[in-house]
Coordinates of C-alpha atoms and ligand atoms in Angstrom, one line a residue:
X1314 CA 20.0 8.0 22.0
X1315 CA 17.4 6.3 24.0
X1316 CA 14.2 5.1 23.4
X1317 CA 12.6 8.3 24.7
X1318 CA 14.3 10.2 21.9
X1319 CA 11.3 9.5 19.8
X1320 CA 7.8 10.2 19.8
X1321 CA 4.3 10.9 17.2
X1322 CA 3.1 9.1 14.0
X1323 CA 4.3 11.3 11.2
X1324 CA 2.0 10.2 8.0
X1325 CA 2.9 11.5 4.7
X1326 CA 0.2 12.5 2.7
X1327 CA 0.1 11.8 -1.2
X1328 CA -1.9 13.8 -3.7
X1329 CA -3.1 13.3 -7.7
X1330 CA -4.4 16.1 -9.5
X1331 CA -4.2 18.4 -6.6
X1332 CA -6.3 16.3 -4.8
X1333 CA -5.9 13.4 -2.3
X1334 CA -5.2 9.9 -3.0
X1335 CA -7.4 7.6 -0.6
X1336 CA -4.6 5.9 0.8
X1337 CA -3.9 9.1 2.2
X1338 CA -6.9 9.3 4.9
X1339 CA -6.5 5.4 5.1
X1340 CA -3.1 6.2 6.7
X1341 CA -4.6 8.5 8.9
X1342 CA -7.3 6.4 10.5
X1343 CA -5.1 3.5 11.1
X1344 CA -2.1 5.9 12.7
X1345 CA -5.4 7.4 15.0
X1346 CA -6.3 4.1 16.0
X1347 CA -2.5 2.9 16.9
X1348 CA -1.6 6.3 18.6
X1349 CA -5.1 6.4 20.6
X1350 CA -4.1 3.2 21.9
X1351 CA -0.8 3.8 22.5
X1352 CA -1.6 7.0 24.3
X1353 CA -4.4 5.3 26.7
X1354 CA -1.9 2.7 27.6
X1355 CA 1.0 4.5 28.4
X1356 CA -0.5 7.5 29.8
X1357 CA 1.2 9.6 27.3
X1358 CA 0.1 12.4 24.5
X1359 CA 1.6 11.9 21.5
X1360 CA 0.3 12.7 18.3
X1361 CA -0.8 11.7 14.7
X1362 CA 1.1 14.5 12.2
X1363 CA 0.1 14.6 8.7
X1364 CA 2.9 16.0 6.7
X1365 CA 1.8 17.4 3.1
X1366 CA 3.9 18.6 0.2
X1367 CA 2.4 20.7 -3.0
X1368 CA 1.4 23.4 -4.1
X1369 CA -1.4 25.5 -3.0
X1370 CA -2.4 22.8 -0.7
X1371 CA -3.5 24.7 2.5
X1372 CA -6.7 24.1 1.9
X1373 CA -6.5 20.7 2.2
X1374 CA -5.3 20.9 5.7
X1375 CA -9.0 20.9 7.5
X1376 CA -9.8 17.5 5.7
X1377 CA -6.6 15.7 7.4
X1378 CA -7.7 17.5 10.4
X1379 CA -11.5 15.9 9.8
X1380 CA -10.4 13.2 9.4
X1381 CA -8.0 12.3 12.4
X1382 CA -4.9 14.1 12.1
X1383 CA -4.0 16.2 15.4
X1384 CA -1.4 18.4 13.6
X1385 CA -0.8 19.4 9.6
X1386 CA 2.6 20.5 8.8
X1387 CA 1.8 21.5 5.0
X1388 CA 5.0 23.0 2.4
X1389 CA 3.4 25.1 -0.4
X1390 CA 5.4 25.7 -2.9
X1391 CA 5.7 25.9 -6.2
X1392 CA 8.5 23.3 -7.1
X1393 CA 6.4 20.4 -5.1
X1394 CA 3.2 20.8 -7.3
X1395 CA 4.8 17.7 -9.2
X1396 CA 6.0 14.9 -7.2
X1397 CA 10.0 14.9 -8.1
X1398 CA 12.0 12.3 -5.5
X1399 CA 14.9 14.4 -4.4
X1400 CA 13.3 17.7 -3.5
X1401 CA 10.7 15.2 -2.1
X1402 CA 12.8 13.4 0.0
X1403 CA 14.6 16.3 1.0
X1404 CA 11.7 18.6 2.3
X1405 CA 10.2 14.9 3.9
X1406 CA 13.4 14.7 5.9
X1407 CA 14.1 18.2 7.2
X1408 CA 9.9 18.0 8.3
X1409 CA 11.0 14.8 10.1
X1410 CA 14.2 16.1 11.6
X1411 CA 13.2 19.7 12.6
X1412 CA 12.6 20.3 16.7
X1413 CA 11.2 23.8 15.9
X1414 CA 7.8 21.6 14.1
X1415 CA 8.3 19.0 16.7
X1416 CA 7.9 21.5 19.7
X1417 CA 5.3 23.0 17.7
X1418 CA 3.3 19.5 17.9
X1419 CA 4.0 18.8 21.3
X1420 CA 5.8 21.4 24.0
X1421 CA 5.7 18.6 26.2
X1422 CA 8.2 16.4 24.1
X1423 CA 10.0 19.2 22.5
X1424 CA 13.2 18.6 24.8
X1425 CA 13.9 15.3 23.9
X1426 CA 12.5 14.9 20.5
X1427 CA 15.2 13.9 17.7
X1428 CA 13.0 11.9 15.0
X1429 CA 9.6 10.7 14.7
X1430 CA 8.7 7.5 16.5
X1431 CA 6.5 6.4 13.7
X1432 CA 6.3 7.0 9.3
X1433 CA 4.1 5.9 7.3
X1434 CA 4.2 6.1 3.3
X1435 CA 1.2 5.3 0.6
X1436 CA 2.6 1.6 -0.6
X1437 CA 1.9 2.6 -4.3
X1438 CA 4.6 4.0 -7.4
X1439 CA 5.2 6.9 -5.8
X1440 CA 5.3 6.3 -1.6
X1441 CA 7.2 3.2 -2.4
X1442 CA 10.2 5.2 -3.8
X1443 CA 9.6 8.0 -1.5
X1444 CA 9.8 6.0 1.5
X1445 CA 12.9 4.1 0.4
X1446 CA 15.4 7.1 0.0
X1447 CA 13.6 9.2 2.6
X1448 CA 14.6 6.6 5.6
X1449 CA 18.4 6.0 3.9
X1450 CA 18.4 10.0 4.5
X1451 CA 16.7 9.6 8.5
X1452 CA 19.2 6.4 8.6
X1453 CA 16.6 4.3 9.4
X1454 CA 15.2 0.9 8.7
X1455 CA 11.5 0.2 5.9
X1456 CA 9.1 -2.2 5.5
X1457 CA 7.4 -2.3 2.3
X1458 CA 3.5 -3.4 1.8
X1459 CA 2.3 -3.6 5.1
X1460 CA -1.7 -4.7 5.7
X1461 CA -1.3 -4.8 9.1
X1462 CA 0.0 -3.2 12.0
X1463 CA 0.0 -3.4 15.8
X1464 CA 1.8 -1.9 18.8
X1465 CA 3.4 -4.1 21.6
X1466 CA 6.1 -4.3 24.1
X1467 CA 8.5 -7.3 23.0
X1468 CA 10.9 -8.8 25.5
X1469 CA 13.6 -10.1 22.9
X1470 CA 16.7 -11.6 23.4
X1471 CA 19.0 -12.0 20.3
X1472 CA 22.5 -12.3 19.6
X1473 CA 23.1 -9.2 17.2
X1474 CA 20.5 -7.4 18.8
X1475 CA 20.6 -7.7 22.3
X1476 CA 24.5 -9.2 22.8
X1477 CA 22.4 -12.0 24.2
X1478 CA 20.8 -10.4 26.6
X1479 CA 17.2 -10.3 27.4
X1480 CA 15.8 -6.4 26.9
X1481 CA 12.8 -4.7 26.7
X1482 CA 11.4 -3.0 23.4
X1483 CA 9.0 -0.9 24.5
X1484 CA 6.4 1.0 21.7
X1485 CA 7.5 -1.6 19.5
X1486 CA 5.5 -1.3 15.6
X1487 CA 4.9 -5.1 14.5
X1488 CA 4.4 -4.5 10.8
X1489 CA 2.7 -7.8 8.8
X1490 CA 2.7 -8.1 5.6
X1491 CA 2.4 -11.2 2.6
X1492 CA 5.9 -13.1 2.4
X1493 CA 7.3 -13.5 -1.2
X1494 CA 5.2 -16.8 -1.6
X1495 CA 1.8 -14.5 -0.6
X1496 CA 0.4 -17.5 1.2
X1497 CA 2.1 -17.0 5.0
X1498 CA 2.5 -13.7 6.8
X1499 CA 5.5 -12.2 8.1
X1500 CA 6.2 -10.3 11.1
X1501 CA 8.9 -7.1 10.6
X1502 CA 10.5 -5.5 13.3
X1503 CA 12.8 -2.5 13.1
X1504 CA 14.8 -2.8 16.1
X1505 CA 17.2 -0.5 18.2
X1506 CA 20.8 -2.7 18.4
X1507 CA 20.9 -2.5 22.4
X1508 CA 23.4 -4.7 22.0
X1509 CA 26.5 -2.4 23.5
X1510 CA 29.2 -3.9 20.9
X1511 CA 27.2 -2.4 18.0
X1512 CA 24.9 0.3 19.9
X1513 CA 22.7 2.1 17.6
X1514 CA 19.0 3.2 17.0
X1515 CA 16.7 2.2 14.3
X1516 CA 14.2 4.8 14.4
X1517 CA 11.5 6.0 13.1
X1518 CA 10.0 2.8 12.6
X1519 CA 8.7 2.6 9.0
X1520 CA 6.4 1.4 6.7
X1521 CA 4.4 2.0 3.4
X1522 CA 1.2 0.6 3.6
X1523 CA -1.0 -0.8 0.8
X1524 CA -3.5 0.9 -0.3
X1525 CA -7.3 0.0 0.2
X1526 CA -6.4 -2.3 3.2
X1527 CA -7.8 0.3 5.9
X1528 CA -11.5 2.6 6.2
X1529 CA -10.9 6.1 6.5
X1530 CA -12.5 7.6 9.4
X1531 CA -16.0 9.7 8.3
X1532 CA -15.4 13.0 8.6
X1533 CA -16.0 15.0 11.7
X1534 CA -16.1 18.6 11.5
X1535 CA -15.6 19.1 15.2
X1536 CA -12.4 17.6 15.6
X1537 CA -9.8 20.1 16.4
X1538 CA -6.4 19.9 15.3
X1539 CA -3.3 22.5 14.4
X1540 CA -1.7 23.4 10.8
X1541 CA 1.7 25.0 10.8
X1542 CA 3.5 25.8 7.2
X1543 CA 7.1 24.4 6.9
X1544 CA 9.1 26.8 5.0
X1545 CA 11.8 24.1 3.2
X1546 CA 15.5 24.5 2.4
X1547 CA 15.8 24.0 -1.4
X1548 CA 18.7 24.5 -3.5
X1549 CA 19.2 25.0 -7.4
X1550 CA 20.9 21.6 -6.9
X1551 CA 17.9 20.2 -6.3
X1552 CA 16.2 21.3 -9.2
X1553 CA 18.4 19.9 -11.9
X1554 CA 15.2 17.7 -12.9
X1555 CA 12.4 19.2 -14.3
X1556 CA 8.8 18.1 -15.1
X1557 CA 7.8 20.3 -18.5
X1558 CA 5.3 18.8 -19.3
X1559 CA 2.5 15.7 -17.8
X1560 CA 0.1 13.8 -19.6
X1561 CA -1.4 10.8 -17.6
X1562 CA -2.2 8.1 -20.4
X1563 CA -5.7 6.8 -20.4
X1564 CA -6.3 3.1 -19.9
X1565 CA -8.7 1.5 -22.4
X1566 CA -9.0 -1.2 -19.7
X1567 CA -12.4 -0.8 -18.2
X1568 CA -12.6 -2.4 -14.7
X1569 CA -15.0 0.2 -13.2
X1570 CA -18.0 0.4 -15.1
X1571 CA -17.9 -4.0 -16.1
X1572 CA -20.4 -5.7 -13.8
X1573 CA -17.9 -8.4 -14.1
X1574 CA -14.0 -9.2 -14.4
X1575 CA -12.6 -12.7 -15.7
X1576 CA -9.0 -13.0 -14.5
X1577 CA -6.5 -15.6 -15.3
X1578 CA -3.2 -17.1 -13.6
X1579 CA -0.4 -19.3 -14.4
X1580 CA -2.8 -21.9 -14.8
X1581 CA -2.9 -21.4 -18.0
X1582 CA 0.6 -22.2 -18.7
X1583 CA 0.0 -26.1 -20.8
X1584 CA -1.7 -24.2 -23.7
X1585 CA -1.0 -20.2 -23.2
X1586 CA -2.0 -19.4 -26.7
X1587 CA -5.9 -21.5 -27.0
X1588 CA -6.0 -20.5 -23.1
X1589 CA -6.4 -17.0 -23.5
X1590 CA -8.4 -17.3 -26.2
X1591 CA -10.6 -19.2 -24.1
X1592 CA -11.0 -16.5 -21.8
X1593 CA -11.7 -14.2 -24.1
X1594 CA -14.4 -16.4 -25.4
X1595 CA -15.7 -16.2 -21.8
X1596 CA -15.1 -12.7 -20.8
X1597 CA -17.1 -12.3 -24.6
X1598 CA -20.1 -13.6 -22.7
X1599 CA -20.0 -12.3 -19.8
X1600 CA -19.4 -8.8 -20.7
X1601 CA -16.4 -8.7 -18.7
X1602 CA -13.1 -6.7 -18.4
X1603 CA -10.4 -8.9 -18.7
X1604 CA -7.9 -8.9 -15.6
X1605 CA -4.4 -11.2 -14.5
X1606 CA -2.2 -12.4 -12.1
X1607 CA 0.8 -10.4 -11.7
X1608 CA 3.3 -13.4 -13.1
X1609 CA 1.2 -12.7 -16.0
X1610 CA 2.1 -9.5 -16.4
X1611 CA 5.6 -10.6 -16.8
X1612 CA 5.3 -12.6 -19.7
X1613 CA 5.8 -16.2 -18.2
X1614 CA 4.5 -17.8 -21.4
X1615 CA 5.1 -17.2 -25.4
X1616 CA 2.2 -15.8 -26.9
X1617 CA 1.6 -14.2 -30.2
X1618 CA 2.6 -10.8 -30.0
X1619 CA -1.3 -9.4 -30.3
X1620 CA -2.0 -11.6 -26.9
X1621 CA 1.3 -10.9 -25.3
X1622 CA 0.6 -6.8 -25.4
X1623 CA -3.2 -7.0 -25.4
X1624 CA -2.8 -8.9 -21.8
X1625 CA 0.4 -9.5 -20.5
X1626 CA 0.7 -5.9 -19.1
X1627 CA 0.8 -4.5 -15.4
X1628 CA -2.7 -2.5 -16.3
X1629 CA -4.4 -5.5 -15.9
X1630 CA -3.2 -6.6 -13.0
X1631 CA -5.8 -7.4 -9.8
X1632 CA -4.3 -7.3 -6.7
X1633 CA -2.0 -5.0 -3.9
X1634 CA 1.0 -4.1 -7.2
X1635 CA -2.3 -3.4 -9.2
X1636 CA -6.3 -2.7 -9.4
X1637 CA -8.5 -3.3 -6.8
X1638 CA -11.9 -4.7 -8.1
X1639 CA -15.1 -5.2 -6.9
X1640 CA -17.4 -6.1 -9.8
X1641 CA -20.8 -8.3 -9.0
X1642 CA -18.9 -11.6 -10.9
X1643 CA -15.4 -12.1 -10.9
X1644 CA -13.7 -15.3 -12.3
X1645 CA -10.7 -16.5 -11.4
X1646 CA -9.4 -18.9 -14.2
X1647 CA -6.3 -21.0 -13.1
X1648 CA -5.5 -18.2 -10.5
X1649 CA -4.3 -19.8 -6.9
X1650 CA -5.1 -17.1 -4.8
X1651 CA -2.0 -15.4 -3.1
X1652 CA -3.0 -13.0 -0.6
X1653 CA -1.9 -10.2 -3.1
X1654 CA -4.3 -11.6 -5.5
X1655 CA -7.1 -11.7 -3.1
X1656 CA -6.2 -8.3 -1.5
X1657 CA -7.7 -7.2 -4.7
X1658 CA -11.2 -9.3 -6.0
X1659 CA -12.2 -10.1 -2.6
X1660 CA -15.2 -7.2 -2.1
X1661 CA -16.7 -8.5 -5.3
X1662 CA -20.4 -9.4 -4.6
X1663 CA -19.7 -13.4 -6.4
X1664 CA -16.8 -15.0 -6.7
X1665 CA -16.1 -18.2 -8.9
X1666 CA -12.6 -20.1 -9.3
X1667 CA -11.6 -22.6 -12.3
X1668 CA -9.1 -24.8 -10.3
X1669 CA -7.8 -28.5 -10.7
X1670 CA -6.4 -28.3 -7.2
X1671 CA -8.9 -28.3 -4.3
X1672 CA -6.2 -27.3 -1.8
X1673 CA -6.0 -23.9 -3.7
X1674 CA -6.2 -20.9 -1.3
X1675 CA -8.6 -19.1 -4.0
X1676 CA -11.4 -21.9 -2.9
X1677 CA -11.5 -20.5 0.4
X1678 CA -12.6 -16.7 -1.2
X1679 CA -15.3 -18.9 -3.6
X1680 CA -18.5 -18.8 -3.8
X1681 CA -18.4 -21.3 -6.3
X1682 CA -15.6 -23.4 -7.1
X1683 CA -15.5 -25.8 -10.0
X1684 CA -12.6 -28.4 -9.6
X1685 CA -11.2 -29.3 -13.0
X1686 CA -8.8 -27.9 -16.0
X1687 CA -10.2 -24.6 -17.8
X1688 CA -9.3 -26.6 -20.8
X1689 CA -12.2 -29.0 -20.1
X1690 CA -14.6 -26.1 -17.9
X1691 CA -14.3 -22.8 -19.7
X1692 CA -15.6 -24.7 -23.4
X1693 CA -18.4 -25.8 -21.3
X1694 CA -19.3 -22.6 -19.7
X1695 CA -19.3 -20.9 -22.7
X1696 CA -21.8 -23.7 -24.6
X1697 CA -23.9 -23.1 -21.4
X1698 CA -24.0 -18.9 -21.8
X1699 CA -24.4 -19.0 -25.2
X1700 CA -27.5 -21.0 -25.2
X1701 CA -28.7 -18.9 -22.2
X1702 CA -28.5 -16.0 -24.6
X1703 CA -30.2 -17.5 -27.5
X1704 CA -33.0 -18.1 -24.9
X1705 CA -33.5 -14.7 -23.6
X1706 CA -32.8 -13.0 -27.6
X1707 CA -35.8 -15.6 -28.7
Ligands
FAD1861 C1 5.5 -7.7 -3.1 C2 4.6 -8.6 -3.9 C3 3.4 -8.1 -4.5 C4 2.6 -8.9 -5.2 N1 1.5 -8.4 -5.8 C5 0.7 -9.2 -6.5 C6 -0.5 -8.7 -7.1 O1 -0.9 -7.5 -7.0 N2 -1.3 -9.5 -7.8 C7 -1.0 -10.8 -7.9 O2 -1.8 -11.5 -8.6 N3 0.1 -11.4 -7.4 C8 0.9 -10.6 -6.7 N4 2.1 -11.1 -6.2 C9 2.4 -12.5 -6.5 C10 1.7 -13.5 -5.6 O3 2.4 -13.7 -4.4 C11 1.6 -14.9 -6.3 O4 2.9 -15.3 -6.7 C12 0.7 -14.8 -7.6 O5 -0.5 -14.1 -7.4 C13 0.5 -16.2 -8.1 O6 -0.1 -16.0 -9.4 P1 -1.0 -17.2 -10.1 O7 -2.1 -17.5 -9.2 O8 -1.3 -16.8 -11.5 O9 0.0 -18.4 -10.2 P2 0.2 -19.7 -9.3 O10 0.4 -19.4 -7.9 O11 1.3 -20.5 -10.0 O12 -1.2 -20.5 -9.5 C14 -1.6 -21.1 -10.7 C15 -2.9 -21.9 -10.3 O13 -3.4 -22.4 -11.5 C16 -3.9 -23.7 -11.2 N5 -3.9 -24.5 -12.5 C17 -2.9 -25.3 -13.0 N6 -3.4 -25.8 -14.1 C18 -4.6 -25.4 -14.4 C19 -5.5 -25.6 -15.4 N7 -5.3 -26.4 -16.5 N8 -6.7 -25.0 -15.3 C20 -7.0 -24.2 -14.3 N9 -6.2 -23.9 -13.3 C21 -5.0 -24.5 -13.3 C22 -3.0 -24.2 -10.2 O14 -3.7 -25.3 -9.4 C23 -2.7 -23.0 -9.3 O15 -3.6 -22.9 -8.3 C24 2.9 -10.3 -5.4 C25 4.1 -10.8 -4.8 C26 4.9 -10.0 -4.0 C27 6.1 -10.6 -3.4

């Protein structure tokens, strides 16, 4: 296979309740802006595909078109109305693989077309797993939570890669992304082995993306675009699992209609138990939600059991592996401000930090930043409210 074996932005769409999840048109408007670009700069045509699974979901297709897709490729079908991973994966694939859609897209790349240059997945519960076992079935490389992307030509030379040569990597997807720590960025490549010992493609080059990290386009009626259905190969086989019934639990955490969200970290870890309680006390005053880090969520530190299960869960966690906030106030209490953190507080109007350590990445997203122990600021802050109140009640 060569390089030219590849071409368009396939973007798989993701739906809730029959209707679409923002990430969805997020995807879109990035893959426009990289495939725009691409296009200008290497004279080509290639286009932005949205690929949607469901049931009765045809009528959906206009608003992908609206909102930057060139070409819908839509499966309705009965089995898809609930997400199930292998029928999923399967009918993902096939839409990937098949050269009748992909000369339906473009005559002009019909010939040599074999796989889509580009996927992109929703980086939440459902496009994470999704995109995993979808590109083991295109034999194909992932990277998972990317806020970033660009597209460059990379001159590379590598010793696994390349056989030590230098080569040229042409149309080449740099996806970023938070490392582990979530205080440096990394760089990931998926990379055709041009090396001629161990010759073999990597393509399409993909990613899941995090959700809220790019603006939809706004809708534009006039923008034209093509829908074809996608008639799927399913077997019995792949309906040995079956969804009988769905209930989606309601959350009594309330991060939508608080004007304010107090969220603590590991700093609390010298006195969990009083520590909590201490934000409560505050969050009391405030009328806040109460949010966490997502170490937190893991149970880092022994707690009573009321604390533990009240707080220590992943519905309370702020950040890209949970909500996205953007309240008027929102505290962060011993909280050092990973990019995942801040990913998901940082549109709220006022930000305040509780921090011993000045050097704390979470002072740079402040508005305010006190420098000292909650132990010794949170007591103090709560004094100060409560005799605030007693002023305005008297
Ligand atoms: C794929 C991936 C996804 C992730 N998603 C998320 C996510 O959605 N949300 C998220 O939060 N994290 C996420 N993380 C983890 C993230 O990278 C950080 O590890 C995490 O946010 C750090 O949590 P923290 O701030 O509570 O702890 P720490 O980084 O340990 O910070 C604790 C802070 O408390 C301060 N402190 C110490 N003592 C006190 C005291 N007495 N009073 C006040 N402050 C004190 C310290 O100075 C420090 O700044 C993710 C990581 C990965 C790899």
């Amino acid at each position: 296979m060569t390089e030219g074996d590849y071409f368009h932005v396939y973007v798989v769409m993701e739906l809730e309740d029959a209707r679409l999840v923002p990430v969805s048109l997020e995807m879109l408007s990035e893959a426009r802006r990289l495939i725009d670009n691409l296009n200008k700069k290497h004279g080509s045509d290639e286009k932005v595909v949205a690929v949607l699974l469901g049931h009765d979901v045809k009528r959906l297709t206009q608003t992908l078109i609206e909102h930057g897709a060139d070409f819908v490729v839509y499966v309705d079908h009965p089995e898809l109305k609930e997400v199930r991973n292998t029928i999923y994966t399967k009918v993902v694939s096939q839409i990937a693989l098949d050269r009748e859609i992909a000369a339906k897209v473009s005559a002009k790349y019909a010939e040599q077309f074999k796989k889509p240059r580009f996927m992109f997945f929703g980086a939440d519960a459902i496009g994470r797993h999704l995109s995993s076992t979808a590109l083991v079935e295109l034999d194909s490389g992932l990277a998972s939570d990317i806020n970033k992307l660009e597209i460059s030509d990379i001159n590379l030379t590598h010793q696994n890669k390349t056989g030590g040569k230098q080569e040229l990597y042409e149309k080449t997807l740099e996806m970023y992304r938070p490392d582990f720590s979530g205080f440096l960025w990394t760089t990931i490549l998926c990379l055709d082995n041009k090396n001629p010992a161990i010759k073999r493609d990597y393509h399409p080059q993909a990613c899941s993306i995090i959700p809220g990290v790019f603006e939809p386009l706004k809708p534009d009626s006039t923008r034209k675009g093509q829908v074809v259905e996608f008639v799927p190969r399913i077997d019995e086989q792949d309906l040995k699992v079956r969804i009988l019934s769905r209930k989606a639990i309601k959350s009594d955490v309330d991060f939508e209609s608080r004007k304010a969200v107090v969220s603590f970290g590991r700093g609390i870890r010298d006195f969990p138990e009083q520590n909590i309680k201490l934000v409560e006390g505050l969050a009391k005053q405030l009328g806040a939600e109460i949010g966490v880090s997502l170490p937190i969520s893991k149970k880092p530190f022994s707690v009573s059991e009321s604390l533990a299960s009240t707080y220590m869960n992943s519905e309370r966690v702020i950040g890209t592996s949970g909500k996205k906030v953007s309240p008027m106030l929102y505290v962060a209490v011993g909280i050092s401000g990973a990019m995942q953190h801040v990913a998901g507080m940082k549109e709220a109007e006022f930000i305040v930090a509780i921090n011993p350590d000045e050097s704390s990445p979470i002072k740079d997203e402040s508005d305010l930043f006190i420098k000292g122990r909650m132990e010794d600021v949170v007591p103090k802050l709560i004094e100060e409210l409560k005799k605030q109140s007693s002023l305005v009640e008297a």
